[in-house]
XYZ file of C-alpha atoms in Angstrom:
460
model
C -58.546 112.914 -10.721
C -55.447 110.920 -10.023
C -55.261 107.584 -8.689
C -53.687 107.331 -5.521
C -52.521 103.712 -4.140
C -52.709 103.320 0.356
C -49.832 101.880 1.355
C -50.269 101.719 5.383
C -52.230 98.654 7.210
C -54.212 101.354 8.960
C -56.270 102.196 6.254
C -57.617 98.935 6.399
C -59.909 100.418 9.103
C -61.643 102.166 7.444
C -63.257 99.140 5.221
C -64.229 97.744 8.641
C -66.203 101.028 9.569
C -68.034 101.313 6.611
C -68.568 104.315 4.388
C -71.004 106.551 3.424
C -73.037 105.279 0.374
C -71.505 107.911 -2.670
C -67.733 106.440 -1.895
C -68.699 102.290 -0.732
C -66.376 100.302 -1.191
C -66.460 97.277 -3.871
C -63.458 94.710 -3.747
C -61.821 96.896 -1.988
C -61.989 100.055 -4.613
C -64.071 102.640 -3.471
C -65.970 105.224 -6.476
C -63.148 107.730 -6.734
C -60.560 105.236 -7.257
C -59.257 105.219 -4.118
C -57.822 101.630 -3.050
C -57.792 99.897 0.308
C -54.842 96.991 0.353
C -56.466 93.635 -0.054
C -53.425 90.766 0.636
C -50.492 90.518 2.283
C -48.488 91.736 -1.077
C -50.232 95.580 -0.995
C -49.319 95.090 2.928
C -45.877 95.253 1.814
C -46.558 97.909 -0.477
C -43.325 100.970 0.102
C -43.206 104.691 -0.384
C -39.861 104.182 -1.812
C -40.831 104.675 -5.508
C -42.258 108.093 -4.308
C -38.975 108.639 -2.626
C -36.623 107.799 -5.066
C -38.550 110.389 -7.452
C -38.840 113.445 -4.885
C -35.972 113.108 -2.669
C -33.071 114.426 -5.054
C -34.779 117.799 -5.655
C -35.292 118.561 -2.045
C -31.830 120.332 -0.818
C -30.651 121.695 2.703
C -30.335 125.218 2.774
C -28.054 126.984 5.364
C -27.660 130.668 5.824
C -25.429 132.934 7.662
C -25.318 136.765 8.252
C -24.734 139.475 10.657
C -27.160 141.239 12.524
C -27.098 144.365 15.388
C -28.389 143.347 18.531
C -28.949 145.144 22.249
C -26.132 144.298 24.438
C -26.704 145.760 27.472
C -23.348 145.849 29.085
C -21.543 148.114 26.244
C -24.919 150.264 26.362
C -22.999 151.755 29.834
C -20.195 152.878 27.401
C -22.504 154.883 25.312
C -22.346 151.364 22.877
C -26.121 149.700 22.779
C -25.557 147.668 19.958
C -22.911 145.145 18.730
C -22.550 142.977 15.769
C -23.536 139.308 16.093
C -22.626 136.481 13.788
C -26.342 134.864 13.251
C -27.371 131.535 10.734
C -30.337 129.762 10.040
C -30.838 126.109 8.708
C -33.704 124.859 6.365
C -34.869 123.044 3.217
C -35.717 123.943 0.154
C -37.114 122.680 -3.345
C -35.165 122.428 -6.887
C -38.080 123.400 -9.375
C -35.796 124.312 -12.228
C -33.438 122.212 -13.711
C -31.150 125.509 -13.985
C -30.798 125.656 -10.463
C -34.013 127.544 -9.258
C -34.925 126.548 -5.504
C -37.838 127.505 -3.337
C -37.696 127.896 0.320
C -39.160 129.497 3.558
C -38.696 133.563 3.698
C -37.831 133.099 7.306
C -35.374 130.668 6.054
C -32.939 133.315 4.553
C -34.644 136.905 5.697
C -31.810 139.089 6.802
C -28.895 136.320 5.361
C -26.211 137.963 3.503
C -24.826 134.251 2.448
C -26.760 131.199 1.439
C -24.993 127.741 0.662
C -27.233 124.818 -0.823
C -26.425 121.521 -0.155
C -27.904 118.831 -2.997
C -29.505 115.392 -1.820
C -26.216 113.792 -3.697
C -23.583 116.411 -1.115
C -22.885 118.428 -4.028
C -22.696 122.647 -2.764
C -23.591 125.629 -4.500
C -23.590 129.527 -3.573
C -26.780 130.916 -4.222
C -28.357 134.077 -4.548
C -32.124 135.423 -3.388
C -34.231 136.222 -6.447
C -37.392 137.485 -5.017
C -38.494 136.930 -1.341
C -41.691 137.378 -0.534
C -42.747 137.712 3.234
C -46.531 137.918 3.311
C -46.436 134.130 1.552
C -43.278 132.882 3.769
C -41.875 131.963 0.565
C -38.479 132.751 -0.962
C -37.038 132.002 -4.275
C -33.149 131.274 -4.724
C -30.956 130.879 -7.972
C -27.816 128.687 -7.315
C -24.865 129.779 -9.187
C -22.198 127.963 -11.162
C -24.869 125.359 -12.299
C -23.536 123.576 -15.702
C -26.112 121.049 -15.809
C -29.872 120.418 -15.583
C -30.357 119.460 -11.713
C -33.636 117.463 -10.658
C -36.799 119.267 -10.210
C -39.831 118.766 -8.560
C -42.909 119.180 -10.441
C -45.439 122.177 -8.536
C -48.537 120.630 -8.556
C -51.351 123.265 -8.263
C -54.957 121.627 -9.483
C -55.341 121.360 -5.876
C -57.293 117.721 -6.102
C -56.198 116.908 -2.691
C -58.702 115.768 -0.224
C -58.241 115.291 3.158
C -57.139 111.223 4.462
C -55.083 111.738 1.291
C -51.200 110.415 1.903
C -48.894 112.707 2.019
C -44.891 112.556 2.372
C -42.453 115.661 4.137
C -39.120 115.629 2.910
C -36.443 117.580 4.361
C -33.448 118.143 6.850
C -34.613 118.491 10.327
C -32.262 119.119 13.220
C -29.157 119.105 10.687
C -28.545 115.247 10.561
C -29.441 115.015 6.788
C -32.237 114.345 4.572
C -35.412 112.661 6.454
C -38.301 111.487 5.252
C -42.014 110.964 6.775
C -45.327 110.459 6.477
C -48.864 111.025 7.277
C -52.058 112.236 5.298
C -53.843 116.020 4.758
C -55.597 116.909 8.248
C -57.387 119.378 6.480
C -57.484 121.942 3.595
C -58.077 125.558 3.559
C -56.697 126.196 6.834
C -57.451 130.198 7.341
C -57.449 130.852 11.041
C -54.065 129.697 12.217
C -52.395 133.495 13.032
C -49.445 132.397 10.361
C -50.387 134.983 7.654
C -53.858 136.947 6.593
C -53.383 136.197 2.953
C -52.370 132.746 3.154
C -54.671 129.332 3.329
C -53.009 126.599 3.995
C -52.369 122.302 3.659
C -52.487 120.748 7.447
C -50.991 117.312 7.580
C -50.082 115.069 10.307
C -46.903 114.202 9.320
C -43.822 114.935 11.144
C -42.409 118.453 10.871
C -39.134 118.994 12.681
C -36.783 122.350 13.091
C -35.368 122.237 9.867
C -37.963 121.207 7.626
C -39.364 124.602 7.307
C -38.807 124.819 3.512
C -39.001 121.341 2.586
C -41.561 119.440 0.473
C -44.738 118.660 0.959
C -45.645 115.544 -1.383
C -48.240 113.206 -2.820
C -48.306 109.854 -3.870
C -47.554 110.941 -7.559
C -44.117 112.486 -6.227
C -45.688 116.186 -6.839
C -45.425 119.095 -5.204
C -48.567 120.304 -3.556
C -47.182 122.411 -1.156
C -43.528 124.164 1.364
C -43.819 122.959 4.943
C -43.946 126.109 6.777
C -45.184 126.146 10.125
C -46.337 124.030 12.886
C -48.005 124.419 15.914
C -45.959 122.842 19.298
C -45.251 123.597 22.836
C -41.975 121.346 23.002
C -40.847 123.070 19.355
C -40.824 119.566 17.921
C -43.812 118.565 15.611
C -47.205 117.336 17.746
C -48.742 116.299 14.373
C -50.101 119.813 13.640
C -48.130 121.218 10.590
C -48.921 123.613 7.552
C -47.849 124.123 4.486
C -47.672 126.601 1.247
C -50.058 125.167 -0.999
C -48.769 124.791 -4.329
C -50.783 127.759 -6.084
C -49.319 130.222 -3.956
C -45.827 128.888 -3.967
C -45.909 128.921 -8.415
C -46.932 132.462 -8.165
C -44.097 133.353 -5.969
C -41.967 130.972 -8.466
C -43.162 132.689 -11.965
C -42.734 136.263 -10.304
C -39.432 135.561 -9.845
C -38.682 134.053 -13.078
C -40.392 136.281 -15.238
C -38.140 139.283 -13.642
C -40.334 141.117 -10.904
C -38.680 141.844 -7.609
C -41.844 141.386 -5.682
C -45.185 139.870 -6.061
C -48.337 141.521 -7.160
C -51.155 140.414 -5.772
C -54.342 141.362 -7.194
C -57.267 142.521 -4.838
C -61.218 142.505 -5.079
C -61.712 145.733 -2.676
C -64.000 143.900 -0.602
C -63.923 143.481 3.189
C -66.118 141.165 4.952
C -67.037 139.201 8.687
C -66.750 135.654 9.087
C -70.669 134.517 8.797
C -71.760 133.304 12.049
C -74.085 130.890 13.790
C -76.053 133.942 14.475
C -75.627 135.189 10.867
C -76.852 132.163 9.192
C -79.804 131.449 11.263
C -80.965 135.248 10.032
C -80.100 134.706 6.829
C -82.247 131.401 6.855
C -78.602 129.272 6.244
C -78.310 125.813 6.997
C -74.489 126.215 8.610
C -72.284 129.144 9.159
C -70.774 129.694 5.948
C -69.505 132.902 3.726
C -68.217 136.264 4.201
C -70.554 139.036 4.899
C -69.563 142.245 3.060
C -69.207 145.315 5.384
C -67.448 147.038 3.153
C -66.524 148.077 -0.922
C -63.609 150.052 -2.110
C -65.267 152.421 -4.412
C -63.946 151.864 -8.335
C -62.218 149.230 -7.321
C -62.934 145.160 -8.502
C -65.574 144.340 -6.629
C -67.553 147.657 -7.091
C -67.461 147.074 -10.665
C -68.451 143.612 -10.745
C -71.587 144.870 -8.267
C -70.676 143.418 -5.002
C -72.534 145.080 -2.279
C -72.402 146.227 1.166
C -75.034 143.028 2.787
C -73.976 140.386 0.138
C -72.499 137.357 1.949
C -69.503 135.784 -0.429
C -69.718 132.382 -0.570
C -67.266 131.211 -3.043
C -64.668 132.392 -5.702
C -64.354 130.102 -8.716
C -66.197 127.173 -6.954
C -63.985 127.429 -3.913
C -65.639 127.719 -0.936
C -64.997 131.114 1.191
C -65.177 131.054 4.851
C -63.264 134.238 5.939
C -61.372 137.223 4.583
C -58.065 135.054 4.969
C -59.581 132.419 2.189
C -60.952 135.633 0.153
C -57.466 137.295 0.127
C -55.641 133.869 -1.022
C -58.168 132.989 -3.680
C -58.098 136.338 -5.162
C -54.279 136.808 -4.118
C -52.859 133.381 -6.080
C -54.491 135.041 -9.411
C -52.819 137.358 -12.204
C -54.224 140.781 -12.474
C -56.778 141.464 -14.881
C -58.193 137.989 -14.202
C -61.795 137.235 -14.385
C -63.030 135.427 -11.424
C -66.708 133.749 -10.648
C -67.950 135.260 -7.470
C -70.766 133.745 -5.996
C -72.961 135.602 -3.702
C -76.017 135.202 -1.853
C -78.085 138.794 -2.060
C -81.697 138.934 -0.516
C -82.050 135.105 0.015
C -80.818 134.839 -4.165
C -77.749 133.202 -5.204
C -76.284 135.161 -7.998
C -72.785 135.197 -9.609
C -70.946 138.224 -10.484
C -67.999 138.342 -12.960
C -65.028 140.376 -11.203
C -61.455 141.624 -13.070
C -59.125 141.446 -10.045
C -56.434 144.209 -10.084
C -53.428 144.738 -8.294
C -54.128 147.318 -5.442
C -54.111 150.852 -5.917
C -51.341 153.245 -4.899
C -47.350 153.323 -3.940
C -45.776 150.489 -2.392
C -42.420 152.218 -2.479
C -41.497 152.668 1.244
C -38.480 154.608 0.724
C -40.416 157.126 -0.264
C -40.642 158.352 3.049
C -40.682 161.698 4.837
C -38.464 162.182 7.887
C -39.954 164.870 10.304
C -37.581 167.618 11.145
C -39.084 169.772 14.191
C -42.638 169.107 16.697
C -42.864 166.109 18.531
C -42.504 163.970 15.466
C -39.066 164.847 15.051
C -36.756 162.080 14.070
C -39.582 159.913 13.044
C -39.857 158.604 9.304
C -43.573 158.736 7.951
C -45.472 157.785 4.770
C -49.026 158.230 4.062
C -50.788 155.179 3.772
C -52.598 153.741 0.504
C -54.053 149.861 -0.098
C -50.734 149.417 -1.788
C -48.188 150.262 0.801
C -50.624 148.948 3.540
C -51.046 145.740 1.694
C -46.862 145.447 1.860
C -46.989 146.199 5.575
C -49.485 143.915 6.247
C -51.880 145.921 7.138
C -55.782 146.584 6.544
C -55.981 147.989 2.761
C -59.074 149.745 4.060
C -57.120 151.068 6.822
C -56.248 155.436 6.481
C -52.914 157.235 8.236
C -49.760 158.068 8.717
C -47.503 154.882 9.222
C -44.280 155.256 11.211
C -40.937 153.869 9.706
C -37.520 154.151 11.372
C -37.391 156.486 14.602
C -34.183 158.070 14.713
C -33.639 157.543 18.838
C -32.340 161.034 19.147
C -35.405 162.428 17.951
C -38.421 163.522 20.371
C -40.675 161.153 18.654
C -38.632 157.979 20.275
C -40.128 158.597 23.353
C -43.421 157.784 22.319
C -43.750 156.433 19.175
C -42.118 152.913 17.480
C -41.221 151.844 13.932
C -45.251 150.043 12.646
C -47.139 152.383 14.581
C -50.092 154.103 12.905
C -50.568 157.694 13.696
C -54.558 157.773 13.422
C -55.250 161.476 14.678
C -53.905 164.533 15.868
C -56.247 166.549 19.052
C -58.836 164.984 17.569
C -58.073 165.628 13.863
C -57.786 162.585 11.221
C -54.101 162.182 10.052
C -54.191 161.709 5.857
C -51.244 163.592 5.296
C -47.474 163.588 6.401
C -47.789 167.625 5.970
C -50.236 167.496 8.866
C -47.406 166.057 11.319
C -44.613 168.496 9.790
C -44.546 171.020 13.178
C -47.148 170.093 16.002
C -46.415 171.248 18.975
C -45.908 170.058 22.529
C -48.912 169.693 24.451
C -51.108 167.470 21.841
C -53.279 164.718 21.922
C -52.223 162.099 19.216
C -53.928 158.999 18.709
C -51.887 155.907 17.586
C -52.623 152.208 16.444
C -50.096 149.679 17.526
C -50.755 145.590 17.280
C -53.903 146.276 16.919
C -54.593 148.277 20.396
C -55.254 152.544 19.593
C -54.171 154.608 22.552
C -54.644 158.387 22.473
C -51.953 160.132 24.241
C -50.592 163.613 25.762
C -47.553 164.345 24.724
C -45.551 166.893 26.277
């Protein structure tokens, strides 16, 4: 465990409100080494060490590209769309010395040119390496680099507790490298809408437009996590932000470096429901707590490490697991053909099982699609779903069908169908093959799943 020095009079309050007996405070030290400022020379303690040790690795990143957008007015010249100059401005993280820098996806997704600007004004081109949009993270190479730049150290033991200090460094609102501070709000954080796969840091301190990318710090100048996300009504930070934690962020980074051109995430095959107050009482828990299994992918990890339909997930490796979100990121942030400690509770027994995660079965290639030449799903492209290509899309592994791609507008399927919808069923028929939509006539009933709503319509 590292030691971590508070440098802020406010902790001071928390000597006066006393603490629970396994962490009291003696002279000021409590048990794990964590130290409350005594005299008026800690009061004057600085961050500025910290600083001067993370601050040249973090870099501004700004992008520019062109994208196709509506424009009504040339649509009544038969012209819809019309070029538009876009850009995007964000942070990012040197974690190579040879020039390797990790940023948000959103940061540079649909950029065709990326300049990086260094903490000491030098500039470099760079190029995207591997950009991976279920994580938000994005991995850059700068080019011309003749010398070993400063680097960050990723930091992924994850021994951060919450109260812990933390620093964000980055370049909000374009005036330049900013720094502040405030301490982990919480860890783990599933249930914030940002991603299904992801669990992440939630810190207090001040996240700005711009800082998406930038470093999230401790007191040992690490890197435990990429400021992401926040949540705010005004668009400036409310003292609500998240970030990458570090695990996922050095899988993202060692995908890239070791060649891949996306990232492999390794699955159990299990599916589960939140446990809930309900749940637990039945189940004769003490607190809501666990995943309840509703479902097993047959051959897949879990089946073969003897996870059952009924058995309520509790943790993976010692981590605790609340929800599918913290299952898929636990699982997710390992290399396939890892052993992991699952820890169930079966039958009022608490057992562990021994489970080899593997990547997902099936085709994640989605240009191997099929584009439908005559019925009503002309013009549509279409690719039969596996856990694979569903896991890419974002979608339930679990889930079966016929998912929908570009629709060519001059097609008949553009008047009911749009690019992510699921084609479920056909009058009444389950869809599990594209052959099945090759030639269906006018007149059927097809049943579609779109944002997560199914509609069955007539289409004529």
């Amino acid at each position: 465990m590292k030691t971590r020095t508070l440098a802020i009079a406010s902790v001071l309050l928390l000597a006066a409100c006393g603490q629970p007996n396994d962490t009291k405070a003696q002279d000021g030290v409590f048990a794990d080494n964590r130290i409350v400022p005594g005299d008026s020379m800690s009061m004057k303690a600085s961050f500025a060490p910290v600083v001067r040790t993370a601050a040249p690795a973090v870099v501004n990143v700004s992008a520019r590209g062109v994208q196709r957008v509506q424009d009504p007015f040339w649509s009544m010249f038969g012209q819809g769309t019309r070029e538009q100059q876009v850009g995007s401005v964000g942070s990012g993280v040197i974690v190579r010395d040879t020039g390797v820098v990790v940023t948000n996806y959103h940061v540079i997704n649909g950029m065709q040119q990326i300049k990086v600007v260094l903490n000491d004004r030098r500039e470099f081109e760079a190029r995207v390496v591997l950009a991976d949009e279920r994580s938000d993270i994005a991995v850059l190479q700068l080019e011309g680099v003749n010398e070993r730049l400063p680097t960050l150290n990723i930091d992924d033991r994850e021994e951060q507790q919450i109260g812990d200090l933390v620093l964000a460094i980055g370049n909000p609102f374009g005036v330049g490298q900013t720094v502040t501070n405030g301490i982990i709000s919480a860890l783990n954080r599933t249930d914030t809408g940002i991603s299904d796969s992801g669990s992440f840091i939630q810190t207090d301190a001040a996240i700005n437009p711009g800082n998406s990318g930038g470093a999230l710090v401790d007191m040992d100048g690490d890197l435990i996590g990429i400021n992401t996300a926040i949540f705010s009504r005004s668009g400036s930070s409310s003292g609500v932000g998240f970030a990458v934690p570090a695990a996922a962020v050095r899988r993202v980074v060692d995908s890239a470096v070791g060649g891949a051109t996306a990232v492999v995430r390794p699955w159990l095959g299990v599916k589960g429901e939140a446990v809930s107050a309900d749940v637990a009482r039945s189940l004769g828990l003490d607190r809501p707590q666990g995943l309840v299994v509703t479902e097993v992918y047959a051959g897949g990890p879990g089946a073969r490490a003897g996870v059952q339909t009924g058995d309520v997930i509790t943790a993976v490796d010692g981590a605790e697991i609340n929800d599918q979100g913290g299952l898929n990121y636990r699982v997710g942030t390992r290399e396939p053909n890892e052993t992991v400690r699952v820890s169930v509770l079966r039958d009022g027994r608490a057992e562990t099982l021994n489970a080899r995660v593997q990547p997902l079965p099936g085709d994640a290639d989605v240009d191997k699609a099929t584009v439908v030449q005559n019925g009503v799903f002309s013009g549509a492209q279409i690719i039969a779903l596996n856990p694979a290509l569903a896991d890419r899309l974002g979608a339930d592994p679990f889930t079966d069908g016929i998912v929908v791609g570009a629709v060519d507008r001059r097609g008949f399927a553009s008047r009911f169908l749009a690019r992510g919808d699921l084609i479920v069923a056909v009058d009444g028929r389950n869809v599990t093959s594209t052959a099945q939509l090759a030639n269906v006539p006018r007149g059927s009933e097809v049943t579609i799943q779109r944002r997560g709503q199914q509609a069955t319509l007539l289409v004529r």
